[in-house]
mmCIF file of C-alpha atoms and ligand atoms in Angstrom:
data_model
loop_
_atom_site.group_PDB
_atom_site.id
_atom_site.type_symbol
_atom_site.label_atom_id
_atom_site.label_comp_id
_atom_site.label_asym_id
_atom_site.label_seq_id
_atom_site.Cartn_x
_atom_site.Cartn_y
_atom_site.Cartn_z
ATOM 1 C CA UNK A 11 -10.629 -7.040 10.435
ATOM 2 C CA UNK A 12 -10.691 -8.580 7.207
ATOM 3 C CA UNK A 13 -8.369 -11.473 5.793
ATOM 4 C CA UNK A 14 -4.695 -9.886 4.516
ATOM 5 C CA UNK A 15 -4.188 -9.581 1.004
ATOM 6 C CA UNK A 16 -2.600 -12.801 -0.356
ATOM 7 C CA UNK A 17 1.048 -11.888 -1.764
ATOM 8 C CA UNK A 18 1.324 -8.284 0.041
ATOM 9 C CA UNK A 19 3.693 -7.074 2.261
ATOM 10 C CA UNK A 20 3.238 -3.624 3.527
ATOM 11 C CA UNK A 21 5.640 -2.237 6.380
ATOM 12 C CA UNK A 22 3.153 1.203 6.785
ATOM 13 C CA UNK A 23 2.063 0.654 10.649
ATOM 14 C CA UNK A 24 0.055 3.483 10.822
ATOM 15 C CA UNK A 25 -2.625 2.860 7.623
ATOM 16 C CA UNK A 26 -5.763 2.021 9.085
ATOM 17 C CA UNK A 27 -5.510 -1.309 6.879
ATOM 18 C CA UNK A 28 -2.262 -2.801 7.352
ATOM 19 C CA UNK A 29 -1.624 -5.629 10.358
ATOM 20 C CA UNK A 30 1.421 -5.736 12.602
ATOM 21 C CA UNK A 31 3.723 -3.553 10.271
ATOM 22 C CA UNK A 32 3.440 -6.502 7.524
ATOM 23 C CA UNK A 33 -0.046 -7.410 6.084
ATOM 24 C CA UNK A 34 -2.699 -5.326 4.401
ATOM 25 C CA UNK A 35 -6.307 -6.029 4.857
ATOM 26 C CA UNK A 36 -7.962 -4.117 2.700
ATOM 27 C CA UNK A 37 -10.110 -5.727 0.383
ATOM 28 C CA UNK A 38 -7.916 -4.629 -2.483
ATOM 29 C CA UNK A 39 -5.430 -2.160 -3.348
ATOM 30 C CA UNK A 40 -4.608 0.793 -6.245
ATOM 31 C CA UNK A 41 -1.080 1.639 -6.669
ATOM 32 C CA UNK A 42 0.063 4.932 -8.311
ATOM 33 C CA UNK A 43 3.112 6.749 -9.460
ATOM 34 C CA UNK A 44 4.303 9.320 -7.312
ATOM 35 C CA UNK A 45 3.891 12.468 -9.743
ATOM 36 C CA UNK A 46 1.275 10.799 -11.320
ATOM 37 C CA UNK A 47 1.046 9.281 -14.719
ATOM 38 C CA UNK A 48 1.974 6.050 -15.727
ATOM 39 C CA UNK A 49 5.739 5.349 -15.698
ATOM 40 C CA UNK A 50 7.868 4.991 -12.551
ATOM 41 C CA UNK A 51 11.753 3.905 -12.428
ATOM 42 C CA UNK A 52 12.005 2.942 -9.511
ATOM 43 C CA UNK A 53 9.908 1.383 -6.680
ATOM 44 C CA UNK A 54 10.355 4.013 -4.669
ATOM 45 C CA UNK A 55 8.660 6.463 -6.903
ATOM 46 C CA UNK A 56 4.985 4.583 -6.544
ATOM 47 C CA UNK A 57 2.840 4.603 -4.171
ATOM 48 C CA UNK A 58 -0.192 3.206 -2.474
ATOM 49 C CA UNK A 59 -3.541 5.352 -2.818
ATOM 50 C CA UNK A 60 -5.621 3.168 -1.088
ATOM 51 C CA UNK A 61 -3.750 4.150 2.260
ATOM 52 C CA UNK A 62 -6.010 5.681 5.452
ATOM 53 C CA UNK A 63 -4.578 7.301 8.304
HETATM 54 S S1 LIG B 119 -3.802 -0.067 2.088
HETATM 55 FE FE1 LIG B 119 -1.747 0.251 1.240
HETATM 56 S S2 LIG B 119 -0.619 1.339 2.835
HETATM 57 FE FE2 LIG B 119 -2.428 0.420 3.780
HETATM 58 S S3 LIG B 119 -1.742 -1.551 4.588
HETATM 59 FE FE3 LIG B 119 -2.582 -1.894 2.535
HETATM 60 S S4 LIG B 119 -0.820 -1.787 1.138
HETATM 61 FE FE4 LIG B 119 -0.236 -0.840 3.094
#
């Protein structure tokens, strides 16, 4: 497995990337907004599209 991503803290246990519930490991990640385009509100409308089951 590769190093974790400096700075970011993922809690998603089951991505094929992340590290005991807290680090990410992918070699970088893309964040979207939920319903797409550009402009969220809140942090719970993005998300991350680099996930993997
Ligand atoms: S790829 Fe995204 S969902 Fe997966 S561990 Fe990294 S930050 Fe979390």
């Amino acid at each position: 497995m590769s190093h974790a991503l400096q700075g970011v803290k993922c809690t998603v246990k089951n991505c094929k990337f992340n590290d005991n519930g807290t680090l990410c490991t992918a070699s970088a990640i893309e964040v979207n907004v939920d319903d797409g385009g550009n402009s969220a509100r809140q942090s719970r409308e993005t998300n991350c599209r680099t996930f993997q089951a």
